[in-house]
CSV table of C-alpha atoms in Angstrom, one decimal:
chain,number,residue,atom,x,y,z
A,1,MET,CA,39.9,-180.4,-29.4
A,2,GLU,CA,39.6,-177.4,-27.8
A,3,ILE,CA,39.7,-174.3,-30.8
A,4,ALA,CA,42.0,-172.6,-28.7
A,5,THR,CA,44.8,-175.0,-29.7
A,6,GLU,CA,44.6,-173.8,-33.3
A,7,LYS,CA,45.4,-170.3,-31.9
A,8,ILE,CA,48.3,-172.6,-29.7
A,9,PHE,CA,49.9,-174.0,-33.1
A,10,GLU,CA,49.7,-170.7,-34.5
A,11,LEU,CA,51.9,-168.8,-31.6
A,12,TYR,CA,54.5,-171.8,-32.0
A,13,ILE,CA,55.1,-171.7,-35.7
A,14,GLN,CA,55.8,-167.9,-35.7
A,15,ARG,CA,57.9,-168.4,-32.6
A,16,LEU,CA,59.9,-171.4,-35.7
A,17,SER,CA,59.3,-169.2,-38.0
A,18,GLY,CA,60.9,-165.9,-36.2
A,19,THR,CA,58.0,-164.0,-36.7
A,20,LEU,CA,56.4,-164.2,-32.8
A,21,SER,CA,56.2,-159.9,-31.8
A,22,ALA,CA,57.2,-159.0,-27.9
A,23,GLU,CA,53.8,-158.6,-27.0
A,24,GLU,CA,52.8,-162.3,-28.5
A,25,GLU,CA,55.7,-163.7,-26.3
A,26,SER,CA,55.2,-162.2,-23.6
A,27,TYR,CA,51.5,-163.7,-23.6
A,28,VAL,CA,53.7,-167.2,-24.4
A,29,GLN,CA,55.6,-166.7,-21.5
A,30,GLU,CA,52.5,-166.1,-19.6
A,31,GLN,CA,50.1,-168.7,-20.5
A,32,LEU,CA,52.9,-171.7,-20.4
A,33,ALA,CA,53.0,-170.5,-16.6
A,34,GLN,CA,49.5,-169.8,-15.6
A,35,ASP,CA,48.0,-172.5,-17.7
A,36,PRO,CA,48.6,-176.1,-17.7
A,37,ALA,CA,46.6,-176.9,-20.4
A,38,PHE,CA,48.7,-174.3,-23.1
A,39,LYS,CA,52.1,-175.5,-21.8
A,40,ALA,CA,51.1,-179.3,-22.3
A,41,GLN,CA,50.3,-178.4,-25.9
A,42,TRP,CA,53.5,-176.4,-25.8
A,43,ASP,CA,55.4,-178.7,-24.9
A,44,LEU,CA,53.9,-181.6,-27.2
A,45,LEU,CA,54.5,-179.6,-30.6
A,46,VAL,CA,58.3,-178.6,-28.5
A,47,LYS,CA,58.9,-182.8,-28.6
A,48,GLU,CA,57.8,-182.7,-31.7
A,49,ASP,CA,60.0,-180.2,-33.2
A,50,GLU,CA,62.9,-182.2,-31.3
A,51,SER,CA,62.1,-185.0,-33.9
A,52,MET,CA,60.9,-184.3,-36.6
A,53,ASN,CA,63.2,-180.8,-37.4
A,54,ALA,CA,59.6,-178.2,-37.9
A,55,GLY,CA,61.6,-175.5,-37.8
A,56,GLY,CA,64.5,-176.6,-40.5
A,57,TYR,CA,61.5,-177.6,-42.3
A,58,LEU,CA,59.7,-174.2,-42.2
A,59,GLN,CA,62.7,-172.9,-43.3
A,60,THR,CA,63.3,-174.4,-46.6
A,61,ILE,CA,59.4,-173.3,-48.0
A,62,ASP,CA,59.5,-169.9,-48.9
A,63,SER,CA,57.0,-167.8,-49.7
A,64,ASP,CA,57.2,-168.0,-53.9
A,65,THR,CA,56.9,-171.9,-53.0
A,66,ALA,CA,54.1,-171.4,-51.2
A,67,LEU,CA,52.1,-169.4,-53.8
A,68,HIS,CA,52.8,-171.6,-56.6
A,69,ALA,CA,51.3,-174.3,-54.3
A,70,ILE,CA,47.8,-172.0,-53.3
A,71,LYS,CA,47.7,-171.0,-57.0
A,72,GLU,CA,47.8,-174.8,-58.0
A,73,GLU,CA,45.6,-175.4,-55.0
A,74,ARG,CA,43.3,-172.9,-56.6
A,75,LYS,CA,42.8,-174.1,-60.1
A,76,GLU,CA,41.8,-177.1,-58.2
A,77,GLN,CA,38.9,-175.4,-55.8
A,78,THR,CA,35.9,-172.5,-56.7
A,79,PRO,CA,37.3,-169.2,-56.9
A,80,ALA,CA,36.2,-168.6,-53.2
A,81,LYS,CA,38.3,-170.2,-51.8
A,82,VAL,CA,41.7,-169.0,-51.0
A,83,VAL,CA,44.4,-169.3,-48.7
A,84,SER,CA,46.9,-167.7,-47.0
A,85,ILE,CA,50.9,-167.5,-47.3
A,86,LYS,CA,51.1,-167.6,-43.6
A,87,LYS,CA,48.6,-170.3,-43.1
A,88,PHE,CA,50.1,-172.3,-45.5
A,89,LEU,CA,53.1,-172.1,-43.8
A,90,ILE,CA,51.6,-173.3,-41.0
A,91,ALA,CA,49.4,-175.9,-42.4
A,92,ALA,CA,53.0,-176.9,-43.4
A,93,ALA,CA,54.6,-177.3,-40.3
A,94,MET,CA,51.3,-179.0,-38.7
A,95,ILE,CA,51.2,-181.7,-41.2
A,96,LEU,CA,54.7,-182.7,-40.2
A,97,LEU,CA,54.6,-181.8,-36.4
A,98,LEU,CA,51.2,-184.0,-35.7
A,99,GLY,CA,49.9,-185.5,-39.0
A,100,SER,CA,47.8,-184.4,-42.0
A,101,SER,CA,44.6,-185.0,-40.3
A,102,LEU,CA,44.7,-181.8,-38.1
A,103,LEU,CA,45.0,-179.9,-41.5
A,104,VAL,CA,41.1,-180.3,-42.1
A,105,PHE,CA,40.5,-179.4,-38.9
A,106,PHE,CA,42.8,-176.3,-38.8
A,107,PHE,CA,41.1,-174.8,-42.1
A,108,GLN,CA,37.4,-176.2,-41.5
A,109,ASN,CA,37.9,-174.1,-38.0
A,110,LYS,CA,39.6,-170.9,-38.3
A,111,THR,CA,39.5,-168.6,-35.6
A,112,THR,CA,41.7,-165.7,-35.6
A,113,THR,CA,42.1,-163.6,-33.2
A,114,VAL,CA,41.8,-159.7,-33.5
A,115,TYR,CA,43.1,-156.7,-30.9
A,116,TYR,CA,41.0,-154.6,-33.9
A,117,SER,CA,40.4,-155.6,-36.7
A,118,ALA,CA,41.2,-153.7,-39.8
A,119,SER,CA,38.2,-155.8,-41.7
A,120,ALA,CA,35.8,-154.5,-39.8
A,121,VAL,CA,36.9,-150.4,-40.0
A,122,GLN,CA,37.4,-150.8,-44.4
A,123,GLN,CA,33.8,-152.2,-43.7
A,124,GLN,CA,33.1,-149.5,-42.6
A,125,GLN,CA,35.2,-147.0,-45.1
A,126,LYS,CA,33.7,-148.7,-47.9
A,127,LYS,CA,32.0,-145.5,-50.5
A,128,ALA,CA,29.4,-146.8,-52.9
A,129,ILE,CA,29.6,-148.4,-57.1
A,130,ARG,CA,27.7,-145.2,-58.9
A,131,LEU,CA,26.3,-144.9,-61.9
A,132,VAL,CA,26.8,-141.4,-63.4
A,133,MET,CA,23.8,-140.5,-66.2
A,134,ASN,CA,25.0,-138.2,-68.7
A,135,HIS,CA,22.9,-135.2,-66.6
A,136,GLY,CA,24.5,-135.6,-63.9
A,137,GLU,CA,22.4,-137.9,-62.2
A,138,ALA,CA,24.3,-140.4,-59.8
A,139,ILE,CA,22.5,-143.4,-58.9
A,140,GLU,CA,23.6,-145.7,-56.3
A,141,LEU,CA,24.4,-149.3,-57.2
A,142,SER,CA,24.8,-152.0,-54.8
A,143,LYS,CA,26.5,-155.9,-55.1
A,144,ASP,CA,24.4,-157.8,-52.5
A,145,SER,CA,20.5,-156.8,-53.5
A,146,THR,CA,18.2,-157.3,-56.7
A,147,LYS,CA,16.3,-154.7,-57.4
A,148,THR,CA,14.9,-152.5,-60.4
A,149,ILE,CA,15.2,-148.8,-60.6
A,150,ALA,CA,13.0,-147.0,-63.7
A,151,LEU,CA,15.4,-144.2,-65.4
A,152,ASN,CA,12.9,-142.1,-68.0
A,153,ASN,CA,15.7,-143.5,-70.5
A,154,ALA,CA,16.5,-147.2,-69.3
A,155,THR,CA,15.7,-149.7,-66.4
A,156,LEU,CA,17.8,-151.1,-64.5
A,157,ASN,CA,18.3,-154.5,-63.1
A,158,THR,CA,20.7,-155.2,-60.3
A,159,GLY,CA,22.0,-158.3,-58.9
A,160,ASN,CA,24.8,-161.3,-58.5
A,161,GLY,CA,27.4,-158.4,-58.3
A,162,GLY,CA,26.8,-156.8,-61.7
A,163,LEU,CA,24.1,-154.8,-64.2
A,164,GLN,CA,22.0,-155.3,-66.7
A,165,TYR,CA,19.9,-152.5,-67.8
A,166,THR,CA,17.6,-152.1,-71.2
A,167,SER,CA,17.1,-148.5,-73.1
A,168,SER,CA,18.1,-148.2,-76.7
A,169,ASP,CA,19.2,-144.3,-75.7
A,170,THR,CA,23.0,-143.5,-77.3
A,171,VAL,CA,23.8,-141.1,-74.8
A,172,GLN,CA,27.1,-141.8,-72.5
A,173,ASN,CA,26.7,-142.6,-68.8
A,174,THR,CA,29.7,-143.8,-66.7
A,175,LEU,CA,30.0,-146.1,-64.2
A,176,ASP,CA,32.3,-145.6,-61.8
A,177,VAL,CA,33.4,-147.9,-59.2
A,178,PRO,CA,35.4,-147.3,-55.7
A,179,ALA,CA,38.6,-148.3,-54.3
A,180,GLY,CA,37.8,-151.3,-52.3
A,181,GLU,CA,35.5,-153.1,-54.7
A,182,ASN,CA,34.5,-154.5,-57.8
A,183,TYR,CA,31.6,-155.2,-60.2
A,184,LYS,CA,30.2,-156.7,-63.5
A,185,LEU,CA,28.3,-154.5,-66.2
A,186,THR,CA,26.6,-156.2,-69.5
A,187,LEU,CA,26.2,-153.9,-72.3
A,188,SER,CA,23.8,-153.6,-74.4
A,189,ASP,CA,25.6,-155.8,-77.4
A,190,GLY,CA,25.6,-158.6,-74.5
A,191,THR,CA,29.3,-158.2,-74.2
A,192,GLU,CA,30.3,-158.5,-70.2
A,193,VAL,CA,32.8,-156.2,-68.4
A,194,TRP,CA,34.5,-156.8,-65.1
A,195,LEU,CA,35.8,-153.9,-63.1
A,196,ASN,CA,38.7,-153.4,-61.4
A,197,ALA,CA,38.6,-151.3,-57.8
A,198,ALA,CA,39.4,-147.1,-58.9
A,199,THR,CA,38.1,-148.0,-62.4
A,200,ARG,CA,35.5,-145.8,-64.8
A,201,LEU,CA,34.4,-146.9,-67.5
A,202,ARG,CA,32.3,-144.4,-69.6
A,203,PHE,CA,29.6,-146.4,-72.2
A,204,PRO,CA,26.3,-145.8,-74.0
A,205,PHE,CA,23.8,-147.3,-73.1
A,206,HIS,CA,22.6,-148.2,-76.3
A,207,PHE,CA,25.8,-148.6,-79.0
A,208,GLY,CA,25.2,-147.0,-82.6
A,209,PRO,CA,24.6,-149.7,-86.1
A,210,SER,CA,28.4,-149.0,-86.9
A,211,THR,CA,30.5,-149.0,-84.0
A,212,ARG,CA,30.8,-149.9,-80.6
A,213,GLU,CA,33.3,-147.6,-78.4
A,214,VAL,CA,33.5,-147.4,-74.3
A,215,TYR,CA,36.3,-145.8,-72.5
A,216,VAL,CA,37.5,-147.2,-69.6
A,217,GLU,CA,39.8,-145.6,-66.5
A,218,GLY,CA,41.6,-148.1,-64.6
A,219,GLU,CA,41.4,-151.6,-64.9
A,220,ALA,CA,38.5,-153.5,-67.0
A,221,TYR,CA,38.2,-157.7,-68.5
A,222,PHE,CA,36.0,-157.4,-71.4
A,223,ASN,CA,34.3,-160.6,-72.7
A,224,VAL,CA,33.2,-158.5,-76.0
A,225,ALA,CA,30.5,-160.0,-77.5
A,226,LYS,CA,31.2,-160.5,-81.8
A,227,ASP,CA,29.3,-158.4,-84.5
A,228,ALA,CA,31.8,-158.8,-87.3
A,229,GLN,CA,29.7,-155.9,-88.7
A,230,ARG,CA,30.6,-153.2,-85.6
A,231,PRO,CA,34.3,-153.6,-84.0
A,232,PHE,CA,34.4,-152.9,-80.5
A,233,VAL,CA,36.6,-150.5,-79.4
A,234,VAL,CA,37.9,-150.0,-76.2
A,235,ARG,CA,40.0,-146.3,-75.6
A,236,THR,CA,42.6,-145.1,-72.8
A,237,ALA,CA,44.1,-142.1,-71.9
A,238,LEU,CA,47.1,-143.5,-74.1
A,239,ASN,CA,45.8,-145.9,-76.8
A,240,SER,CA,43.2,-148.3,-78.0
A,241,VAL,CA,42.0,-152.0,-78.4
A,242,GLN,CA,40.0,-152.8,-81.3
A,243,VAL,CA,38.1,-156.7,-81.5
A,244,LEU,CA,35.4,-158.0,-82.8
A,245,GLY,CA,35.0,-161.5,-80.8
A,246,THR,CA,37.3,-161.8,-77.6
A,247,ALA,CA,38.3,-161.8,-74.2
A,248,PHE,CA,41.3,-159.8,-72.7
A,249,ASN,CA,42.5,-157.0,-69.7
A,250,ILE,CA,43.2,-153.6,-69.7
A,251,ASN,CA,45.0,-152.5,-67.2
A,252,THR,CA,45.8,-148.3,-67.2
A,253,TYR,CA,46.3,-148.5,-63.2
A,254,GLN,CA,50.0,-147.1,-63.6
A,255,ALA,CA,50.7,-143.1,-65.1
A,256,GLY,CA,51.7,-144.0,-69.0
A,257,SER,CA,51.3,-147.4,-69.7
A,258,VAL,CA,49.3,-149.4,-70.8
A,259,LYS,CA,49.0,-153.0,-70.5
A,260,THR,CA,46.8,-155.5,-72.4
A,261,SER,CA,46.3,-159.1,-71.8
A,262,LEU,CA,44.7,-161.6,-74.2
A,263,VAL,CA,43.0,-164.3,-72.9
A,264,SER,CA,41.0,-165.3,-76.1
A,265,GLY,CA,40.1,-164.2,-80.2
A,266,SER,CA,42.4,-161.1,-81.5
A,267,VAL,CA,43.5,-157.8,-80.7
A,268,ILE,CA,45.0,-155.0,-82.4
A,269,ALA,CA,46.4,-152.2,-79.6
A,270,HIS,CA,46.8,-149.0,-81.8
A,271,GLY,CA,48.8,-146.4,-80.0
A,272,LYS,CA,48.7,-142.3,-80.4
A,273,GLY,CA,52.0,-142.2,-82.8
A,274,ASN,CA,50.4,-144.7,-85.3
A,275,GLU,CA,51.8,-147.5,-83.7
A,276,LYS,CA,50.1,-151.0,-84.0
A,277,GLN,CA,50.4,-154.4,-82.0
A,278,THR,CA,48.1,-157.7,-83.1
A,279,LEU,CA,48.1,-159.6,-80.0
A,280,GLN,CA,47.7,-163.4,-79.9
A,281,PRO,CA,45.9,-165.1,-77.2
A,282,GLY,CA,48.4,-165.8,-74.1
A,283,ILE,CA,50.4,-162.9,-75.0
A,284,GLN,CA,50.4,-158.9,-73.3
A,285,ALA,CA,51.1,-155.6,-74.9
A,286,ASP,CA,52.7,-153.1,-72.8
A,287,TYR,CA,52.4,-149.6,-74.4
A,288,GLY,CA,53.4,-146.4,-73.0
A,289,ALA,CA,53.9,-142.8,-74.2
A,290,GLY,CA,57.0,-142.5,-76.6
A,291,LYS,CA,58.0,-146.0,-75.8
A,292,GLY,CA,55.9,-148.2,-77.9
A,293,PHE,CA,54.8,-151.9,-77.5
A,294,LYS,CA,56.5,-154.3,-75.6
A,295,THR,CA,55.3,-158.0,-76.0
A,296,SER,CA,55.5,-160.9,-72.9
A,297,HIS,CA,53.4,-164.3,-72.5
A,298,PHE,CA,51.1,-163.9,-68.9
A,299,ASP,CA,49.8,-165.8,-66.6
A,300,GLU,CA,46.1,-165.8,-67.3
A,301,GLU,CA,45.2,-166.6,-62.9
A,302,GLU,CA,47.1,-163.7,-61.9
A,303,VAL,CA,45.4,-161.3,-64.5
A,304,SER,CA,42.2,-162.5,-64.2
A,305,SER,CA,42.3,-163.3,-60.4
A,306,TRP,CA,40.8,-160.0,-59.9
A,307,ARG,CA,37.4,-161.1,-60.6
A,308,ASN,CA,36.9,-162.9,-57.8
A,309,GLY,CA,38.7,-160.6,-55.4
A,310,VAL,CA,42.0,-161.9,-55.4
A,311,TYR,CA,45.4,-160.5,-56.3
A,312,TYR,CA,48.8,-162.0,-56.7
A,313,TYR,CA,52.3,-160.0,-56.1
A,314,HIS,CA,55.7,-161.6,-56.6
A,315,ARG,CA,58.9,-160.2,-54.9
A,316,MET,CA,57.3,-156.6,-55.1
A,317,PRO,CA,58.9,-153.8,-53.7
A,318,LEU,CA,56.4,-153.5,-50.3
A,319,VAL,CA,56.1,-150.0,-51.2
A,320,SER,CA,55.1,-150.9,-54.4
A,321,LEU,CA,52.4,-153.3,-52.9
A,322,ILE,CA,50.8,-150.9,-50.1
A,323,GLU,CA,50.3,-148.7,-53.0
A,324,GLU,CA,48.3,-152.0,-54.6
A,325,ALA,CA,46.7,-152.2,-51.4
A,326,THR,CA,45.2,-148.9,-51.0
A,327,ARG,CA,43.4,-149.1,-54.1
A,328,PHE,CA,42.4,-153.0,-53.8
A,329,TYR,CA,40.8,-152.8,-50.2
A,330,GLY,CA,39.9,-149.1,-50.4
A,331,MET,CA,42.1,-148.3,-47.0
A,332,ARG,CA,45.0,-145.5,-46.9
A,333,PHE,CA,47.9,-147.3,-45.7
A,334,VAL,CA,50.9,-145.5,-44.1
A,335,ILE,CA,54.3,-146.9,-44.6
A,336,ASP,CA,58.0,-144.9,-43.9
A,337,LYS,CA,59.2,-145.5,-47.5
A,338,ASP,CA,62.5,-145.3,-46.0
A,339,LYS,CA,62.8,-147.9,-43.5
A,340,PHE,CA,61.2,-149.9,-46.5
A,341,ALA,CA,63.1,-149.0,-49.0
A,342,GLY,CA,64.8,-152.5,-51.1
A,343,LYS,CA,62.4,-154.9,-48.9
A,344,SER,CA,60.3,-157.1,-51.2
A,345,VAL,CA,57.6,-159.5,-50.6
A,346,THR,CA,56.1,-162.3,-52.1
A,347,GLY,CA,52.0,-163.7,-51.3
A,348,LEU,CA,48.3,-162.3,-52.8
A,349,MET,CA,45.6,-160.3,-51.1
A,350,ASP,CA,41.9,-161.3,-50.7
A,351,ARG,CA,39.3,-158.5,-50.9
A,352,ASN,CA,37.2,-159.9,-48.3
A,353,ARG,CA,40.4,-161.4,-46.0
A,354,LEU,CA,42.4,-158.1,-45.2
A,355,ASP,CA,43.5,-159.5,-41.7
A,356,ASP,CA,44.7,-162.4,-43.3
A,357,PHE,CA,46.6,-160.0,-45.9
A,358,LEU,CA,48.5,-157.9,-42.7
A,359,SER,CA,49.2,-161.3,-40.9
A,360,ASP,CA,51.1,-162.8,-44.3
A,361,LEU,CA,52.9,-159.4,-44.2
A,362,LYS,CA,54.1,-160.1,-41.0
A,363,THR,CA,54.8,-163.5,-41.3
A,364,THR,CA,57.0,-162.7,-45.0
A,365,ALA,CA,57.9,-158.9,-44.2
A,366,GLN,CA,58.4,-158.6,-40.4
A,367,VAL,CA,56.0,-155.7,-40.5
A,368,GLU,CA,54.1,-154.8,-37.3
A,369,TYR,CA,50.4,-153.0,-38.2
A,370,GLN,CA,48.3,-150.3,-36.4
A,371,VAL,CA,44.2,-149.3,-37.4
A,372,SER,CA,44.7,-145.9,-36.8
A,373,GLY,CA,40.9,-144.1,-37.9
A,374,SER,CA,40.5,-145.0,-41.4
A,375,GLU,CA,44.2,-145.5,-41.6
A,376,ILE,CA,46.3,-148.8,-41.0
A,377,ILE,CA,49.5,-147.6,-39.9
A,378,LEU,CA,52.9,-150.2,-41.3
A,379,ARG,CA,56.3,-150.0,-39.4
């Protein structure tokens, strides 16, 4: 079976789902007229479609159903294996048309034809993760290489996508993770901190004898080392969260709001107006300036999956999603807000598969895109 067969399947399923562009339709017509092998595969799909009603079947699988299936499959796999919404829909129709054995071929022989790869531009636009010292010196950190950096007041060790260090210095430093990246830091007490894109963490190399305090701007996941004698406090521009030993996510991306999601242990969130909210595992607190705390249940997989480079979205306004995507991928997205007002989408973003995300938007929201310099223009 030729790899080109996958492209024929994809084009056919896109036609069934109504997402085939005018350019792709012209390509199909040209191939049908000039390539006998292409026509033979296409005719086979048409025949199977007529007998199995794949088109009708495909319409019954909406994005919410597909995303739920992907999440369930992800729980049984390694975090790196993430399937896009579009690939899921295509695979589902392929199973119906030609049998489940074809699914293995499809995922093991993934080939994508991209006339101008957005992912290639994304790699060119990447900015460095930096550790900014108290006196202003900035040190670039790599996620992909193991390295030891000797400083006057500390020894830094990078590797496995994170930073560890040894130091007795209590001065404050800032770890700056740019848009399009994430990074892990192990603090002097053994607390592990994962920083999401466009996030800053201010912390001392070494904590004092009575308390452990850090300041976060953006989104971070904490797995706090237990120390009954020294409470751990996470401060934001709006509030603070106090713990002894626990795991939780804190998100300050939305201006005027802080979201704290507790995975294990117990935390007490404090507001600026002396408000106080104790959380139990599985509960998150939304704190708004002048609004106090509002609690709700949350899905741990969805809240913490960004640590593995994945972001889920459910019926999110497309305009809001593009703001998230700009931060998540480190690329500037440009969209006509009036044209797409009222349009909501469901799916997922994989930080290492920008082209798949754009392909998903085409399938679920009928959005075309163009890469122009360092921008991605949606139309």
